PDB file of C-alpha atoms and ligand atoms in Angstrom:
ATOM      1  CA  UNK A   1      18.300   4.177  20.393  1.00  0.00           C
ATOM      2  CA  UNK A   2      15.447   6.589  19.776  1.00  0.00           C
ATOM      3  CA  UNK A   3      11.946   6.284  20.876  1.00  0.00           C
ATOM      4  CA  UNK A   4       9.382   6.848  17.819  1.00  0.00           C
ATOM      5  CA  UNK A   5       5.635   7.745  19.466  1.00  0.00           C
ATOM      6  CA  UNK A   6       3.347   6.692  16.590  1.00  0.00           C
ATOM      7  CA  UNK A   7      -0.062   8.084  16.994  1.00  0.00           C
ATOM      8  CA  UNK A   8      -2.578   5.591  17.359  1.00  0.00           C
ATOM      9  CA  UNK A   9      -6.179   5.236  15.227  1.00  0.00           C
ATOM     10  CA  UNK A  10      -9.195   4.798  17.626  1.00  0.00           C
ATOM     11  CA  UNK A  11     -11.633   2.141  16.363  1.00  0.00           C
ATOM     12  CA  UNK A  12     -15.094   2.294  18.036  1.00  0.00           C
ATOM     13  CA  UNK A  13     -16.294  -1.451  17.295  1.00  0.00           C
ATOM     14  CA  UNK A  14     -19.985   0.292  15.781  1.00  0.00           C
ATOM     15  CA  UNK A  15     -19.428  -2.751  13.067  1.00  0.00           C
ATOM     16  CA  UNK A  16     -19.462  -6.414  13.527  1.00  0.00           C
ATOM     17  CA  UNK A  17     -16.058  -5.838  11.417  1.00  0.00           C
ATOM     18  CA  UNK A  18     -13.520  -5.568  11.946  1.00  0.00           C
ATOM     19  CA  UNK A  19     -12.385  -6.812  15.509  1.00  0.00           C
ATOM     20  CA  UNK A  20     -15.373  -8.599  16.469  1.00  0.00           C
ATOM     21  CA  UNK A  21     -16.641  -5.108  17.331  1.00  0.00           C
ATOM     22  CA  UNK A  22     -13.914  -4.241  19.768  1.00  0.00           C
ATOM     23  CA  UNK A  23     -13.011  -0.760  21.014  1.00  0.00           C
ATOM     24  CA  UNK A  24      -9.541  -0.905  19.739  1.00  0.00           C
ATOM     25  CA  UNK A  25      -6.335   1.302  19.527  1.00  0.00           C
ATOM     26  CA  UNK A  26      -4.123   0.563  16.929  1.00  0.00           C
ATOM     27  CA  UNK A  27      -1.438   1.338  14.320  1.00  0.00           C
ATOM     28  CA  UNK A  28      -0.220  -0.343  11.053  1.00  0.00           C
ATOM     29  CA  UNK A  29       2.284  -3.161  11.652  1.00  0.00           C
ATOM     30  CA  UNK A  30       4.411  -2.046   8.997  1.00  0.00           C
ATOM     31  CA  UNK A  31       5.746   1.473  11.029  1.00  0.00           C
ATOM     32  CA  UNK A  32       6.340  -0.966  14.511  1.00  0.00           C
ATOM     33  CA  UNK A  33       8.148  -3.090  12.161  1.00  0.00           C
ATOM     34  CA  UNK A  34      10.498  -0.416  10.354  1.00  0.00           C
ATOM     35  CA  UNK A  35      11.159   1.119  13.490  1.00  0.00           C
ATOM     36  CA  UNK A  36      12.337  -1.974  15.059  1.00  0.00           C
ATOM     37  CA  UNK A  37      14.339  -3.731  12.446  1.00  0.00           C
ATOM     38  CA  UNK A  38      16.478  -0.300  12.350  1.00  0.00           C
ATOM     39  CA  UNK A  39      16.971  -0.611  16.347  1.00  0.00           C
ATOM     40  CA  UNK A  40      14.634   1.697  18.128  1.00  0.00           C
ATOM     41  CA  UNK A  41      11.687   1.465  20.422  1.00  0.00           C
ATOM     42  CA  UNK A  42       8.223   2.312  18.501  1.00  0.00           C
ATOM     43  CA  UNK A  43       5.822   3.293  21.340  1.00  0.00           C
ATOM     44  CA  UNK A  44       1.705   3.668  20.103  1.00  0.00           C
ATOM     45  CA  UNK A  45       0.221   6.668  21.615  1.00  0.00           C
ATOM     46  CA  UNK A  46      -3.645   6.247  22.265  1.00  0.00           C
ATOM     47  CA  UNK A  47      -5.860   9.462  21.332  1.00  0.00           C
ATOM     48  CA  UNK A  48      -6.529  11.545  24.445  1.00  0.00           C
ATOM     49  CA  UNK A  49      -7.141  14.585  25.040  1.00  0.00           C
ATOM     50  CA  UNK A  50      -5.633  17.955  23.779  1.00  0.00           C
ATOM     51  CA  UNK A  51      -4.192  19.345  27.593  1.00  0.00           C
ATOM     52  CA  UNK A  52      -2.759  15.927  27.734  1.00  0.00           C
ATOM     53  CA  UNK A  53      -0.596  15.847  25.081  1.00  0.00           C
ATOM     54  CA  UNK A  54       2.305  17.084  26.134  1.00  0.00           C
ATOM     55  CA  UNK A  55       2.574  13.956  28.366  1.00  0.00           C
ATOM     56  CA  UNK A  56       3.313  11.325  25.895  1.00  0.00           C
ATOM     57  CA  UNK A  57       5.640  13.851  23.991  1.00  0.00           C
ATOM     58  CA  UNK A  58       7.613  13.986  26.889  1.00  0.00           C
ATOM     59  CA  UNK A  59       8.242  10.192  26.875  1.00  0.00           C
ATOM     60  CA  UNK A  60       9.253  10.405  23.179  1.00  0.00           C
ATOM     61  CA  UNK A  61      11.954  11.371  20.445  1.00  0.00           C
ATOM     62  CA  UNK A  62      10.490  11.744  17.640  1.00  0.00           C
ATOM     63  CA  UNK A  63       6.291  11.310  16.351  1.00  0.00           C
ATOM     64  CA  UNK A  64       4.731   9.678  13.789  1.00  0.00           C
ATOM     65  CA  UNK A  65       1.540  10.956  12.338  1.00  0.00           C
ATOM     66  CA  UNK A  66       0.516   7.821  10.073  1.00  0.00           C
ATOM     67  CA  UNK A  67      -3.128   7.398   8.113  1.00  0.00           C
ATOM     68  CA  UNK A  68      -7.026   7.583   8.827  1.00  0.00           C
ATOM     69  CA  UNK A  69      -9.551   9.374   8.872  1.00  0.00           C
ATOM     70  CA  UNK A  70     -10.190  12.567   7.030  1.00  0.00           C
ATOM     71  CA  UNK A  71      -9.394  15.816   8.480  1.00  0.00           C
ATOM     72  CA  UNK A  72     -12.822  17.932   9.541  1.00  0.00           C
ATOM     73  CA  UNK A  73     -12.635  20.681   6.965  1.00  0.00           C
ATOM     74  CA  UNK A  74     -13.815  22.833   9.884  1.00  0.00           C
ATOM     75  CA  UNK A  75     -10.674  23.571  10.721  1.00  0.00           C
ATOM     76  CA  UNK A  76      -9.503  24.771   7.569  1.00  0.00           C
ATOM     77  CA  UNK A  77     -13.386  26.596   7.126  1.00  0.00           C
ATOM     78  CA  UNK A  78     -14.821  24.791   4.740  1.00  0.00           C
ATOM     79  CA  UNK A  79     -18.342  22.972   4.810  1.00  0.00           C
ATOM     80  CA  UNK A  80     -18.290  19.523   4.601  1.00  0.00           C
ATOM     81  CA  UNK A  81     -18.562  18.369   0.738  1.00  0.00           C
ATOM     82  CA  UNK A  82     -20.728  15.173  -0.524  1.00  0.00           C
ATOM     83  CA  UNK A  83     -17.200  13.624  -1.116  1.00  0.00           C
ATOM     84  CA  UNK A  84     -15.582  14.409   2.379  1.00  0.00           C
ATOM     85  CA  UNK A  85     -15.237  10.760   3.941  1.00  0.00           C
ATOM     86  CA  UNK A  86     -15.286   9.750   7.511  1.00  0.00           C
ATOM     87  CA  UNK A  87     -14.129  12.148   9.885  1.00  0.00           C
ATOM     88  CA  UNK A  88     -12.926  12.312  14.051  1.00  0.00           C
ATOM     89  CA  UNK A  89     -12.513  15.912  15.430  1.00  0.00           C
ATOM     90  CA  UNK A  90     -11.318  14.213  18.261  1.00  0.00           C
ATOM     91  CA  UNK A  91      -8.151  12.618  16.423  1.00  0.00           C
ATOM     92  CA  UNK A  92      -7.489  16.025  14.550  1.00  0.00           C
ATOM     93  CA  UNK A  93      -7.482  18.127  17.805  1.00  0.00           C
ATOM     94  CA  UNK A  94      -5.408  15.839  19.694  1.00  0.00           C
ATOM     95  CA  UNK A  95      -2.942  15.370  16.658  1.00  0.00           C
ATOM     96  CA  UNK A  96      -3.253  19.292  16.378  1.00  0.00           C
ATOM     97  CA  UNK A  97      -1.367  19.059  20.158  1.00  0.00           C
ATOM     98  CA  UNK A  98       0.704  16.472  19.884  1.00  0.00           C
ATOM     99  CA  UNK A  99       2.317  18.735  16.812  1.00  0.00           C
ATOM    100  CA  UNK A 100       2.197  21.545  19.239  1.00  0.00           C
ATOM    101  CA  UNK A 101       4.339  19.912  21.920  1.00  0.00           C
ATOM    102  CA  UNK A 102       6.812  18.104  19.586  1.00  0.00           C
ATOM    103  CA  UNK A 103       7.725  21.726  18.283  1.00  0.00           C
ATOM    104  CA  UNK A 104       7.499  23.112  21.709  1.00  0.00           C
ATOM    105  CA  UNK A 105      10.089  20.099  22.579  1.00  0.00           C
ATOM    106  CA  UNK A 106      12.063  20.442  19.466  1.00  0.00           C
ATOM    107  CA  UNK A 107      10.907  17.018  18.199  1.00  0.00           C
ATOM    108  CA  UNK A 108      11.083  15.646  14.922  1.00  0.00           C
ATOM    109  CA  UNK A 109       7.631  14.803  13.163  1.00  0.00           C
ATOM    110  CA  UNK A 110       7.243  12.473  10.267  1.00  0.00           C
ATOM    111  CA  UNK A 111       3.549  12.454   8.458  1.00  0.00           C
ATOM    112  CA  UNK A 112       2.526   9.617   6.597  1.00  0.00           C
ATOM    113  CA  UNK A 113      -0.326  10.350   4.217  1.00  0.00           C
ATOM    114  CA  UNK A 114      -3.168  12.083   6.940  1.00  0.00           C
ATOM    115  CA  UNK A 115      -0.496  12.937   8.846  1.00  0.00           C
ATOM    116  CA  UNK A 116       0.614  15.297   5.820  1.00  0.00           C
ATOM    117  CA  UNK A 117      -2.592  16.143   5.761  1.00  0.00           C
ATOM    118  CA  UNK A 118      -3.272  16.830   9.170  1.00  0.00           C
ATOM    119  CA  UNK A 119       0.368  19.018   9.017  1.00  0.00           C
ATOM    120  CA  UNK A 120      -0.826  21.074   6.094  1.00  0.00           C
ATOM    121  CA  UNK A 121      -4.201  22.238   8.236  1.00  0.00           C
ATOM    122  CA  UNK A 122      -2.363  22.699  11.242  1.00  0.00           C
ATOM    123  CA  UNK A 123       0.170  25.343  10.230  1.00  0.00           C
ATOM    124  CA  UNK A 124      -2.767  27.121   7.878  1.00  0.00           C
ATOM    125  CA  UNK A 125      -3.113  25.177   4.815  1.00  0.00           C
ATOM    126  CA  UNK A 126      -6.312  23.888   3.259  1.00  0.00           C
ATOM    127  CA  UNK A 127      -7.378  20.157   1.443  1.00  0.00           C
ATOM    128  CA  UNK A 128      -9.206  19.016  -1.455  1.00  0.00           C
ATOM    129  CA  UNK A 129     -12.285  17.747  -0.120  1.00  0.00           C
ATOM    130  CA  UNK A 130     -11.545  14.833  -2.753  1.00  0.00           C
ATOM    131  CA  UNK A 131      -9.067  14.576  -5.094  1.00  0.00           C
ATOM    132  CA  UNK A 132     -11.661  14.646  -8.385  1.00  0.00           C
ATOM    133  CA  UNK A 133     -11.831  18.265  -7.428  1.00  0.00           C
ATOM    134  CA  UNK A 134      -8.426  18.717  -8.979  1.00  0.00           C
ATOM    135  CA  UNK A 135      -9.371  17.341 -12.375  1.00  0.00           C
ATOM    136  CA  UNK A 136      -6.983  14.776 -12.011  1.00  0.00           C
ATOM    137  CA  UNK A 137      -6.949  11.227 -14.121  1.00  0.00           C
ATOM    138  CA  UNK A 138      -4.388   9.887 -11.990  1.00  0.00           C
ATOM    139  CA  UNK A 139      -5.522   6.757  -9.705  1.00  0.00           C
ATOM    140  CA  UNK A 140      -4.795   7.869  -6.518  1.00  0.00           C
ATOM    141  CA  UNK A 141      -6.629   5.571  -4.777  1.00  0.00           C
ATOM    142  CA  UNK A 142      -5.155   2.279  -6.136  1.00  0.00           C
ATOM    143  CA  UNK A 143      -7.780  -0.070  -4.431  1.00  0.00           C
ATOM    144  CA  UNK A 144      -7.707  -3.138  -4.990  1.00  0.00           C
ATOM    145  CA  UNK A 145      -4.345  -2.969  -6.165  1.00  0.00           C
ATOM    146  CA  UNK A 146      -2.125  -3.865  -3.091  1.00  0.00           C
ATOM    147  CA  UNK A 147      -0.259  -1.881  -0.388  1.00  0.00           C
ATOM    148  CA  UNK A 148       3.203  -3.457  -1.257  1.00  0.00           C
ATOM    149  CA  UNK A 149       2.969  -2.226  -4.797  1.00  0.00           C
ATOM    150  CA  UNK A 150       4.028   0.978  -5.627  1.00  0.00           C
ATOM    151  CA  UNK A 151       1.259   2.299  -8.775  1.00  0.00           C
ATOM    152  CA  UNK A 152       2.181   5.814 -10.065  1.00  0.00           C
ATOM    153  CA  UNK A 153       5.298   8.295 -10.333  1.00  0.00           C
ATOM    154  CA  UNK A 154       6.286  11.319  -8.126  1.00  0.00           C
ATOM    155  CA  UNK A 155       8.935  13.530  -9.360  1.00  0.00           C
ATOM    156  CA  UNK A 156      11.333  14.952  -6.365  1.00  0.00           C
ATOM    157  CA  UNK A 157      13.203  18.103  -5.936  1.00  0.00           C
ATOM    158  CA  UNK A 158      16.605  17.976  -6.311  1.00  0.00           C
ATOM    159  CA  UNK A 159      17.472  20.397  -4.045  1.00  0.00           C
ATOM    160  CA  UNK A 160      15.295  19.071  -1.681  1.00  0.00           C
ATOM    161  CA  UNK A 161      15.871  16.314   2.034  1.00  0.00           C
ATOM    162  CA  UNK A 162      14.459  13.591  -0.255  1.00  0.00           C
ATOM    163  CA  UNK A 163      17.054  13.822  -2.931  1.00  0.00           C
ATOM    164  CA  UNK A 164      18.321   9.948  -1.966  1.00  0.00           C
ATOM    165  CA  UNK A 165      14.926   8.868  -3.620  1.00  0.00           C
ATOM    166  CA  UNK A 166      16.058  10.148  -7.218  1.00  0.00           C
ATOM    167  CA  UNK A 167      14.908  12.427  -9.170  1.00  0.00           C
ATOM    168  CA  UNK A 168      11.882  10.160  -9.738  1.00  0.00           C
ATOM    169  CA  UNK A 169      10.444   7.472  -7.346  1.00  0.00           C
ATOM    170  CA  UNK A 170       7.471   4.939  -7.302  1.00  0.00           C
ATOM    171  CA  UNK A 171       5.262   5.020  -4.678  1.00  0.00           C
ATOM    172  CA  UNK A 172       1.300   3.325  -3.974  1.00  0.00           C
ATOM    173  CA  UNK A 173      -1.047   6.017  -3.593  1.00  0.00           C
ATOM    174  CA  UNK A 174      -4.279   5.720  -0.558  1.00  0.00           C
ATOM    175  CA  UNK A 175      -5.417   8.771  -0.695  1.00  0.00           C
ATOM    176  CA  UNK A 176      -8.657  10.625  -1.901  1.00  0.00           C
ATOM    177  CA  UNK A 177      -7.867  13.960  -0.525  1.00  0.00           C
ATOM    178  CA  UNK A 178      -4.689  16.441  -1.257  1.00  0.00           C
ATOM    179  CA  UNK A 179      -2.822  19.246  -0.213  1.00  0.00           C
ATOM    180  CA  UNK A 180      -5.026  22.157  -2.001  1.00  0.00           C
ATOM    181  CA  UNK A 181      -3.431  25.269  -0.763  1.00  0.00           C
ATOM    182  CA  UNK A 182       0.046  24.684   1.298  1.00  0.00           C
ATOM    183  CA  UNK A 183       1.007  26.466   4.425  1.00  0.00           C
ATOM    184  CA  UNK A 184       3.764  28.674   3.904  1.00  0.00           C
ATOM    185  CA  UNK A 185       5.896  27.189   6.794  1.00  0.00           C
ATOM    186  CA  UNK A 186       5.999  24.112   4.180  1.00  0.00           C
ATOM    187  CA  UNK A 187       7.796  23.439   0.965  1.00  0.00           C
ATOM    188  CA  UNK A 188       6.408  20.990  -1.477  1.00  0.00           C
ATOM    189  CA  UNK A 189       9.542  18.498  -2.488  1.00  0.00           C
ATOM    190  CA  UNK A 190       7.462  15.758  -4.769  1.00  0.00           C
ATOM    191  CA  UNK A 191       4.827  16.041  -7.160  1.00  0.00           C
ATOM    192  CA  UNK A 192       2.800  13.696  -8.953  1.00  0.00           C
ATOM    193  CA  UNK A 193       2.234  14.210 -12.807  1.00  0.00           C
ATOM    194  CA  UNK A 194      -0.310  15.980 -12.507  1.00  0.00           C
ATOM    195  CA  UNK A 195       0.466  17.985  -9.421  1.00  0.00           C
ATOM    196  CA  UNK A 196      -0.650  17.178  -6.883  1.00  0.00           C
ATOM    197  CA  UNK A 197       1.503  17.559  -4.072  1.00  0.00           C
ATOM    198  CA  UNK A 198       2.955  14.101  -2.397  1.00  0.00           C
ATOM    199  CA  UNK A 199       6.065  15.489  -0.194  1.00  0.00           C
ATOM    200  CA  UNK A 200       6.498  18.493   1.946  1.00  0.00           C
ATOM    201  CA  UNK A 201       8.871  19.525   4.399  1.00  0.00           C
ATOM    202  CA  UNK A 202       9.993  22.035   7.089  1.00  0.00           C
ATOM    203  CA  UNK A 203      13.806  21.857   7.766  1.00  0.00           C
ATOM    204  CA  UNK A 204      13.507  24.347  10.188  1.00  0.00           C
ATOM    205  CA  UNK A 205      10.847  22.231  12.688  1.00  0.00           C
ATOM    206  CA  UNK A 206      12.278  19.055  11.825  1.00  0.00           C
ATOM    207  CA  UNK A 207       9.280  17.830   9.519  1.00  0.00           C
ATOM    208  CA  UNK A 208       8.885  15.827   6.595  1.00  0.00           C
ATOM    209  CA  UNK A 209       5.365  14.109   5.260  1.00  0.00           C
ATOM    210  CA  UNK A 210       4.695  12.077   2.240  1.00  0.00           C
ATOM    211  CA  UNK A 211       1.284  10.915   0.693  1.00  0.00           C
ATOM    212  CA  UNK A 212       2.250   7.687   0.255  1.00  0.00           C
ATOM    213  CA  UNK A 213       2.468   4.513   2.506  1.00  0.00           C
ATOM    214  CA  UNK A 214       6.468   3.668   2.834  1.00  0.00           C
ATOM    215  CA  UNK A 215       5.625   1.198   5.992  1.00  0.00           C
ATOM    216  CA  UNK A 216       3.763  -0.635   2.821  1.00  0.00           C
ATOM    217  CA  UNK A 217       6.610  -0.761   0.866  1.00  0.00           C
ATOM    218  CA  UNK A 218       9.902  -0.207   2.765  1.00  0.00           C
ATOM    219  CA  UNK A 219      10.625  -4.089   3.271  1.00  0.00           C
ATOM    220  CA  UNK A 220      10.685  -4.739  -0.227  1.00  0.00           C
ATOM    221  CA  UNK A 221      12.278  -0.829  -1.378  1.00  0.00           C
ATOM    222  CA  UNK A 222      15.583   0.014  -0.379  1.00  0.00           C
ATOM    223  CA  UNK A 223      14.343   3.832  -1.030  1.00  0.00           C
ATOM    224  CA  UNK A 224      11.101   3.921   0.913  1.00  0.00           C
ATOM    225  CA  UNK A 225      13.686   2.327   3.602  1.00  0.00           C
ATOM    226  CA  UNK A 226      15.847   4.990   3.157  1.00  0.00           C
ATOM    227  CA  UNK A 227      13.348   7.648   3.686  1.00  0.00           C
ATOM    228  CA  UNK A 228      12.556   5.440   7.526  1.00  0.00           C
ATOM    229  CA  UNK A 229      16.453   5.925   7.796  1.00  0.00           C
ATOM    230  CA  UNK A 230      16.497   9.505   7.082  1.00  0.00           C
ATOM    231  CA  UNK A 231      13.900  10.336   9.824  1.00  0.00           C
ATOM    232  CA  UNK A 232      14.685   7.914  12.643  1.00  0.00           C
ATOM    233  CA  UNK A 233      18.629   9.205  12.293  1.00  0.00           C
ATOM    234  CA  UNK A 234      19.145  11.839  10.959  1.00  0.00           C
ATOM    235  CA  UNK A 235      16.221  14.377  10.865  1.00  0.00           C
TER     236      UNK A 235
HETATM  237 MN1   MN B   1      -0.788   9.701  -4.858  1.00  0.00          MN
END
């Protein structure tokens, strides 16, 4: 029985909504519930600060990096553009660490969406600011169009740790921002038609990351299930 640290999303209750207002910390249901219904112990790990995080990745086994906020193009120097969305320097430098000491600790690391993201900057790589930047026509951002329901194609690498999704897989797709250039510690393993990069990974540091949601989807997708099984077991 592993123990899965899942860093948490810090909401500061500016709004009436949602929360009433409340200062929360918080992660998405769906990775608590994937990681429990295969028989470990998820454990939320609240933003704190960078020196700290070595602390909590002591206590753990493996991290999750799940959604949020954008990642301050500062640190991969760029400006901010008129499409860059909300952003928490605070989040990205404490993520930045909590990366740091799961390598340092040998740890495996599983990015969901920001957190592939967040893994591209870290080891070098740089972002679309917004995804229209890449001339797409692809919906990428399937709002309203639920979470549970996978919207456009990915094509996988057959060579590649995700092979058990097929050679093609459907996933949903919450994301206005993607991998522009890639770090070279990373390989890209899925595509979308048009190219844009949805999975990368780093056998060597124990990494994978995908750009889509499978704690929307994995209940209801023996596949996006598979690819919880893959990291809580076996990476
Ligand atoms: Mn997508």
């Amino acid at each position: 029985m592993a123990i899965i640290g899942i860093a948490g999303t810090t909401y500061y209750g500016e709004d009436e909504v949602p929360f009433h207002g409340n200062k929360v910390i918080y992660t998405r249901k769906g990775f608590v519930d994937a990681i429990q219904a295969m028989g470990h112990i998820p454990l939320i790990i609240p933003n704190d600060k960078p020196e700290r995080a070595a602390n909590y990745i002591n206590i753990v086994d493996k991290l999750i990096l799940m959604g949020g906020e954008d990642v301050s193009p500062q640190y991969y120097n760029e400006e901010p553009d008129k499409l860059l969305g909300n952003t928490n320097p605070e989040r990205d430098v404490f993520e930045f660490a909590l990366i740091e000491s799961a390598l340092d600790q040998g740890k495996s690391i599983f990015g969901v969406c920001r957190g592939l993201q967040v893994l591209n900057v870290k080891f070098g790589g740089t972002l679309f600011q917004d995804v229209s930047y890449t001339g797409t026509k692809i919906k990428h951002m399937q709002v309203p169009t639920k979470q549970r329901f996978p919207t456009h194609s990915i094509e996988v690498k057959s060579d590649s740790v995700l092979n058990f999704l097929g050679q093609t897989h459907m996933v949903n797709s919450f994301h206005h921002q993607s991998i522009k250039q890639l770090a070279d510690n990373f390989t890209a393993i899925a595509h979308a038609k048009d190219g844009i990069i949805e999975a990368i990974s780093d056998t060597q540091r124990k990494i994978i990351a995908v750009q889509w949601h499978p704690e929307a989807t994995w209940h209801r997708f023996d596949k996006d299930k598979a690819l919880f099984s893959y990291f809580l077991n076996d990476l």
